[in-house]
mmCIF file of C-alpha atoms in Angstrom:
data_model
loop_
_atom_site.group_PDB
_atom_site.id
_atom_site.type_symbol
_atom_site.label_atom_id
_atom_site.label_comp_id
_atom_site.label_asym_id
_atom_site.label_seq_id
_atom_site.Cartn_x
_atom_site.Cartn_y
_atom_site.Cartn_z
ATOM 1 C CA GLN I 1 0.000 0.000 0.000
ATOM 2 C CA GLN I 2 1.478 3.308 -1.109
ATOM 3 C CA PRO I 3 2.148 5.877 1.642
ATOM 4 C CA VAL I 4 0.661 9.349 1.258
ATOM 5 C CA GLN I 5 3.026 12.297 1.124
ATOM 6 C CA SER I 6 2.245 15.964 1.620
ATOM 7 C CA PRO I 7 2.675 18.553 0.366
ATOM 8 C CA GLN I 8 3.163 17.592 -3.261
ATOM 9 C CA ALA I 9 5.393 20.584 -3.857
ATOM 10 C CA VAL I 10 6.876 23.460 -1.919
ATOM 11 C CA ILE I 11 8.914 26.511 -2.831
ATOM 12 C CA LEU I 12 11.154 28.095 -0.220
ATOM 13 C CA ARG I 13 13.617 30.901 -0.037
ATOM 14 C CA GLU I 14 17.092 29.971 1.095
ATOM 15 C CA GLY I 15 17.212 29.834 4.875
ATOM 16 C CA GLU I 16 13.557 28.922 5.379
ATOM 17 C CA ASP I 17 12.343 25.704 6.963
ATOM 18 C CA ALA I 18 10.220 22.917 5.496
ATOM 19 C CA VAL I 19 8.333 19.909 6.783
ATOM 20 C CA ILE I 20 7.377 16.957 4.601
ATOM 21 C CA ASN I 21 4.893 14.417 5.872
ATOM 22 C CA CYS I 22 4.408 10.736 5.118
ATOM 23 C CA SER I 23 1.466 8.763 6.416
ATOM 24 C CA SER I 24 0.036 5.278 6.266
ATOM 25 C CA SER I 25 -3.308 3.796 7.216
ATOM 26 C CA LYS I 26 -1.520 0.907 8.922
ATOM 27 C CA ALA I 27 1.341 0.687 11.387
ATOM 28 C CA LEU I 28 4.667 0.482 9.608
ATOM 29 C CA TYR I 29 7.712 -1.650 10.239
ATOM 30 C CA SER I 30 10.072 1.039 9.002
ATOM 31 C CA VAL I 31 10.136 4.262 7.068
ATOM 32 C CA HIS I 32 12.951 5.381 4.773
ATOM 33 C CA TRP I 33 13.662 8.824 3.353
ATOM 34 C CA TYR I 34 15.340 9.463 -0.009
ATOM 35 C CA ARG I 35 16.159 12.553 -2.027
ATOM 36 C CA GLN I 36 16.293 12.603 -5.814
ATOM 37 C CA LYS I 37 17.816 15.453 -7.769
ATOM 38 C CA HIS I 38 16.614 16.084 -11.282
ATOM 39 C CA GLY I 39 17.934 13.503 -13.712
ATOM 40 C CA GLU I 40 19.643 11.490 -11.003
ATOM 41 C CA ALA I 41 18.947 8.397 -8.940
ATOM 42 C CA PRO I 42 17.322 8.553 -5.498
ATOM 43 C CA VAL I 43 19.826 8.766 -2.657
ATOM 44 C CA PHE I 44 19.247 7.417 0.847
ATOM 45 C CA LEU I 45 18.896 9.915 3.692
ATOM 46 C CA MET I 46 17.835 7.905 6.734
ATOM 47 C CA ILE I 47 15.692 5.101 8.118
ATOM 48 C CA LEU I 48 13.455 5.110 11.192
ATOM 49 C CA LEU I 49 12.373 1.956 12.977
ATOM 50 C CA LYS I 50 10.977 2.803 16.394
ATOM 51 C CA GLY I 51 7.834 4.611 17.403
ATOM 52 C CA GLY I 52 8.725 7.986 18.849
ATOM 53 C CA GLU I 53 12.139 7.952 17.212
ATOM 54 C CA GLN I 54 13.821 11.097 15.983
ATOM 55 C CA LYS I 55 17.072 11.076 14.102
ATOM 56 C CA GLY I 56 19.225 13.019 11.749
ATOM 57 C CA HIS I 57 21.415 16.017 12.240
ATOM 58 C CA GLU I 58 20.815 19.669 12.836
ATOM 59 C CA LYS I 59 19.766 20.595 9.325
ATOM 60 C CA ILE I 60 17.928 17.476 8.102
ATOM 61 C CA SER I 61 16.103 15.294 10.582
ATOM 62 C CA ALA I 62 13.072 13.058 10.758
ATOM 63 C CA SER I 63 10.600 11.698 13.257
ATOM 64 C CA PHE I 64 8.402 8.613 13.492
ATOM 65 C CA ASN I 65 5.267 8.909 15.598
ATOM 66 C CA GLU I 66 4.396 6.573 18.451
ATOM 67 C CA LYS I 67 1.810 4.654 16.446
ATOM 68 C CA LYS I 68 4.313 4.197 13.620
ATOM 69 C CA GLN I 69 1.855 5.470 11.052
ATOM 70 C CA GLN I 70 3.331 8.862 10.318
ATOM 71 C CA SER I 71 6.784 10.238 9.688
ATOM 72 C CA SER I 72 7.943 13.776 9.055
ATOM 73 C CA LEU I 73 11.127 15.066 7.452
ATOM 74 C CA TYR I 74 12.409 18.427 8.709
ATOM 75 C CA LEU I 75 14.643 20.645 6.632
ATOM 76 C CA THR I 76 16.019 23.539 8.650
ATOM 77 C CA ALA I 77 17.613 26.697 7.265
ATOM 78 C CA SER I 78 17.329 25.274 3.765
ATOM 79 C CA GLN I 79 20.190 25.543 1.326
ATOM 80 C CA LEU I 80 20.110 25.588 -2.462
ATOM 81 C CA SER I 81 21.542 22.072 -2.443
ATOM 82 C CA TYR I 82 18.401 20.771 -0.724
ATOM 83 C CA SER I 83 16.364 21.188 -3.886
ATOM 84 C CA GLY I 84 14.988 17.947 -5.281
ATOM 85 C CA THR I 85 12.178 15.496 -4.819
ATOM 86 C CA TYR I 86 11.880 13.781 -1.468
ATOM 87 C CA PHE I 87 10.371 10.328 -1.176
ATOM 88 C CA CYS I 88 9.372 8.316 1.809
ATOM 89 C CA GLY I 89 9.555 4.542 1.444
ATOM 90 C CA THR I 90 7.784 2.178 3.803
ATOM 91 C CA GLU I 91 7.956 -1.445 4.864
ATOM 92 C CA THR I 92 4.678 -2.663 6.272
ATOM 93 C CA THR I 93 5.449 -6.003 7.853
ATOM 94 C CA VAL I 94 8.330 -7.876 9.395
ATOM 95 C CA GLY I 95 9.906 -10.237 6.912
ATOM 96 C CA ASN I 96 8.265 -8.618 3.908
ATOM 97 C CA GLU I 97 11.137 -6.657 2.437
ATOM 98 C CA LYS I 98 8.943 -4.686 0.099
ATOM 99 C CA LEU I 99 9.885 -1.015 0.021
ATOM 100 C CA THR I 100 6.977 1.027 -1.334
ATOM 101 C CA PHE I 101 7.459 4.705 -2.098
ATOM 102 C CA GLY I 102 5.111 7.643 -1.814
ATOM 103 C CA THR I 103 4.493 9.939 -4.766
ATOM 104 C CA GLY I 104 7.152 12.396 -3.645
ATOM 105 C CA THR I 105 7.421 16.034 -2.588
ATOM 106 C CA ARG I 106 9.166 18.415 -4.939
ATOM 107 C CA LEU I 107 11.187 20.975 -3.011
ATOM 108 C CA THR I 108 12.496 24.078 -4.770
ATOM 109 C CA ILE I 109 14.840 26.444 -2.974
ATOM 110 C CA ILE I 110 15.299 29.891 -4.449
ATOM 111 C CA PRO I 111 18.033 32.383 -3.543
ATOM 112 C CA ASP Z 1 32.602 -1.051 -5.839
ATOM 113 C CA ALA Z 2 31.274 0.919 -8.795
ATOM 114 C CA GLY Z 3 27.750 0.894 -7.456
ATOM 115 C CA VAL Z 4 24.679 -0.467 -9.185
ATOM 116 C CA ILE Z 5 25.219 -0.465 -12.927
ATOM 117 C CA GLN Z 6 22.352 -0.280 -15.389
ATOM 118 C CA SER Z 7 22.405 -0.483 -19.142
ATOM 119 C CA PRO Z 8 21.524 1.034 -21.445
ATOM 120 C CA ARG Z 9 21.119 4.546 -20.029
ATOM 121 C CA HIS Z 10 18.722 5.501 -22.782
ATOM 122 C CA GLU Z 11 16.618 3.344 -25.066
ATOM 123 C CA VAL Z 12 14.323 4.441 -27.842
ATOM 124 C CA THR Z 13 12.316 1.717 -29.499
ATOM 125 C CA GLU Z 14 9.296 1.306 -31.687
ATOM 126 C CA MET Z 15 6.024 -0.014 -30.393
ATOM 127 C CA GLY Z 16 5.888 -3.784 -30.590
ATOM 128 C CA GLN Z 17 9.616 -4.324 -30.220
ATOM 129 C CA GLU Z 18 11.230 -6.278 -27.424
ATOM 130 C CA VAL Z 19 13.212 -4.283 -24.869
ATOM 131 C CA THR Z 20 15.710 -5.705 -22.379
ATOM 132 C CA LEU Z 21 17.039 -3.662 -19.494
ATOM 133 C CA ARG Z 22 20.065 -4.868 -17.572
ATOM 134 C CA CYS Z 23 21.294 -4.444 -14.024
ATOM 135 C CA LYS Z 24 24.431 -5.394 -12.122
ATOM 136 C CA PRO Z 25 23.872 -5.033 -8.359
ATOM 137 C CA ILE Z 26 26.537 -4.232 -5.800
ATOM 138 C CA SER Z 27 28.552 -7.322 -4.949
ATOM 139 C CA GLY Z 28 27.364 -8.984 -1.769
ATOM 140 C CA HIS Z 29 23.913 -7.442 -1.785
ATOM 141 C CA ASP Z 30 21.157 -10.004 -1.411
ATOM 142 C CA TYR Z 31 18.174 -7.889 -2.445
ATOM 143 C CA LEU Z 32 17.505 -6.514 -5.904
ATOM 144 C CA PHE Z 33 14.576 -4.269 -6.780
ATOM 145 C CA TRP Z 34 13.189 -3.030 -10.089
ATOM 146 C CA TYR Z 35 11.277 0.254 -9.986
ATOM 147 C CA ARG Z 36 9.517 2.264 -12.670
ATOM 148 C CA GLN Z 37 9.251 6.036 -12.343
ATOM 149 C CA THR Z 38 6.754 8.265 -14.120
ATOM 150 C CA MET Z 39 5.446 11.726 -13.347
ATOM 151 C CA MET Z 40 1.956 10.435 -12.759
ATOM 152 C CA ARG Z 41 2.678 7.392 -10.589
ATOM 153 C CA GLY Z 42 6.012 8.177 -8.982
ATOM 154 C CA LEU Z 43 8.317 5.289 -8.052
ATOM 155 C CA GLU Z 44 6.506 1.996 -8.480
ATOM 156 C CA LEU Z 45 7.992 -1.269 -7.276
ATOM 157 C CA LEU Z 46 7.719 -3.819 -10.066
ATOM 158 C CA ILE Z 47 9.476 -6.856 -8.607
ATOM 159 C CA TYR Z 48 12.131 -7.749 -6.100
ATOM 160 C CA PHE Z 49 14.516 -10.655 -5.624
ATOM 161 C CA ASN Z 50 16.150 -12.132 -2.546
ATOM 162 C CA ASN Z 51 19.205 -14.280 -3.212
ATOM 163 C CA ASN Z 52 18.280 -14.424 -6.912
ATOM 164 C CA VAL Z 53 14.772 -15.701 -6.185
ATOM 165 C CA PRO Z 54 11.769 -13.562 -7.196
ATOM 166 C CA ILE Z 55 9.810 -12.830 -4.025
ATOM 167 C CA ASP Z 56 7.084 -10.425 -5.045
ATOM 168 C CA ASP Z 57 6.142 -9.570 -8.612
ATOM 169 C CA SER Z 58 2.730 -8.122 -7.834
ATOM 170 C CA GLY Z 59 3.802 -4.771 -9.228
ATOM 171 C CA MET Z 60 4.556 -6.090 -12.693
ATOM 172 C CA PRO Z 61 1.960 -4.396 -14.897
ATOM 173 C CA GLU Z 62 1.047 -7.318 -17.098
ATOM 174 C CA ASP Z 63 2.348 -10.396 -18.837
ATOM 175 C CA ARG Z 64 4.358 -8.303 -21.254
ATOM 176 C CA PHE Z 65 6.813 -7.680 -18.418
ATOM 177 C CA SER Z 66 9.195 -10.329 -17.135
ATOM 178 C CA ALA Z 67 12.283 -10.254 -14.942
ATOM 179 C CA LYS Z 68 15.045 -12.716 -14.268
ATOM 180 C CA MET Z 69 18.065 -12.969 -12.040
ATOM 181 C CA PRO Z 70 20.164 -15.901 -13.279
ATOM 182 C CA ASN Z 71 22.960 -15.180 -10.812
ATOM 183 C CA ALA Z 72 23.908 -12.828 -7.997
ATOM 184 C CA SER Z 73 25.544 -10.313 -10.303
ATOM 185 C CA PHE Z 74 23.013 -9.879 -13.078
ATOM 186 C CA SER Z 75 19.336 -9.192 -13.596
ATOM 187 C CA THR Z 76 17.183 -8.333 -16.599
ATOM 188 C CA LEU Z 77 13.807 -6.732 -17.073
ATOM 189 C CA LYS Z 78 12.189 -7.537 -20.383
ATOM 190 C CA ILE Z 79 9.187 -5.943 -22.054
ATOM 191 C CA GLN Z 80 7.702 -7.805 -24.994
ATOM 192 C CA PRO Z 81 5.953 -6.306 -26.879
ATOM 193 C CA SER Z 82 6.622 -2.740 -25.792
ATOM 194 C CA GLU Z 83 3.919 -0.055 -25.862
ATOM 195 C CA PRO Z 84 4.105 3.768 -25.670
ATOM 196 C CA ARG Z 85 2.659 3.697 -22.130
ATOM 197 C CA ASP Z 86 5.749 1.781 -21.002
ATOM 198 C CA SER Z 87 7.809 4.926 -21.503
ATOM 199 C CA ALA Z 88 9.395 5.739 -18.146
ATOM 200 C CA VAL Z 89 12.649 5.673 -16.235
ATOM 201 C CA TYR Z 90 13.399 2.192 -14.909
ATOM 202 C CA PHE Z 91 15.602 1.940 -11.840
ATOM 203 C CA CYS Z 92 17.346 -1.049 -10.404
ATOM 204 C CA ALA Z 93 18.393 -0.953 -6.743
ATOM 205 C CA SER Z 94 20.203 -3.362 -4.446
ATOM 206 C CA SER Z 95 20.357 -3.660 -0.682
ATOM 207 C CA PRO Z 96 22.439 -5.770 1.715
ATOM 208 C CA ARG Z 97 20.969 -8.458 3.915
ATOM 209 C CA THR Z 98 20.558 -7.591 7.583
ATOM 210 C CA GLY Z 99 18.215 -10.202 9.034
ATOM 211 C CA GLY Z 100 15.999 -7.354 10.095
ATOM 212 C CA PRO Z 101 14.461 -4.436 8.246
ATOM 213 C CA LEU Z 102 15.785 -3.285 4.931
ATOM 214 C CA THR Z 103 18.702 -0.924 5.101
ATOM 215 C CA GLU Z 104 19.847 1.550 2.502
ATOM 216 C CA ALA Z 105 18.868 0.767 -1.066
ATOM 217 C CA PHE Z 106 21.489 1.788 -3.605
ATOM 218 C CA PHE Z 107 19.993 2.873 -6.912
ATOM 219 C CA GLY Z 108 21.496 2.648 -10.342
ATOM 220 C CA GLN Z 109 21.406 5.653 -12.667
ATOM 221 C CA GLY Z 110 18.324 4.335 -14.394
ATOM 222 C CA THR Z 111 17.340 3.532 -17.954
ATOM 223 C CA ARG Z 112 15.172 6.094 -19.701
ATOM 224 C CA LEU Z 113 12.895 4.145 -22.019
ATOM 225 C CA THR Z 114 10.960 5.835 -24.798
ATOM 226 C CA VAL Z 115 8.562 3.762 -26.878
ATOM 227 C CA VAL Z 116 7.369 5.507 -30.035
#
């Protein structure tokens, strides 16, 4: 089942913050975040496994809610290099190594 | 390691022709995934393999699509006959085995397929 991402697109000025959400109707085993720049392959950012988990570093971080049905990606003080499409990928059950991606959020950073 | 290698990078073919996309995963990775990316549908999982065995092919659109992994270092995705609606970027990705959840998936550069 495909996770739902929001917003579909966002435009920010350099230095502004953004939040991208990923939600599922069922509890998830894990959630993965990837970034894809135009014309390139998706690149792994991070994976979250535990309800209530937060990880990442100061500028790019993510959280996984207690029910393990929603994850958010936080981009702080955005830089031009953050532009791209962000995807969340989800595994729904233990032992089913099927990584299903959301439809993506296109992030554009302008100077 | 050179990463996941896909070939060709670009393919233009006429409707009705057979198309074969190739993928060499990262050595030692047990999982191999084939994805299709379009503007309308995003990244769709077509099929994935574990230790060369197809595990889930529920995302394969129809019988015109088939995938094989004859050994740990090679996989193919074949479309026969091809149709204009198959035009998309096809990605292959591989991931190491952990015994737990999937870890990082490493994507190839993709094959941009255009069927005219």
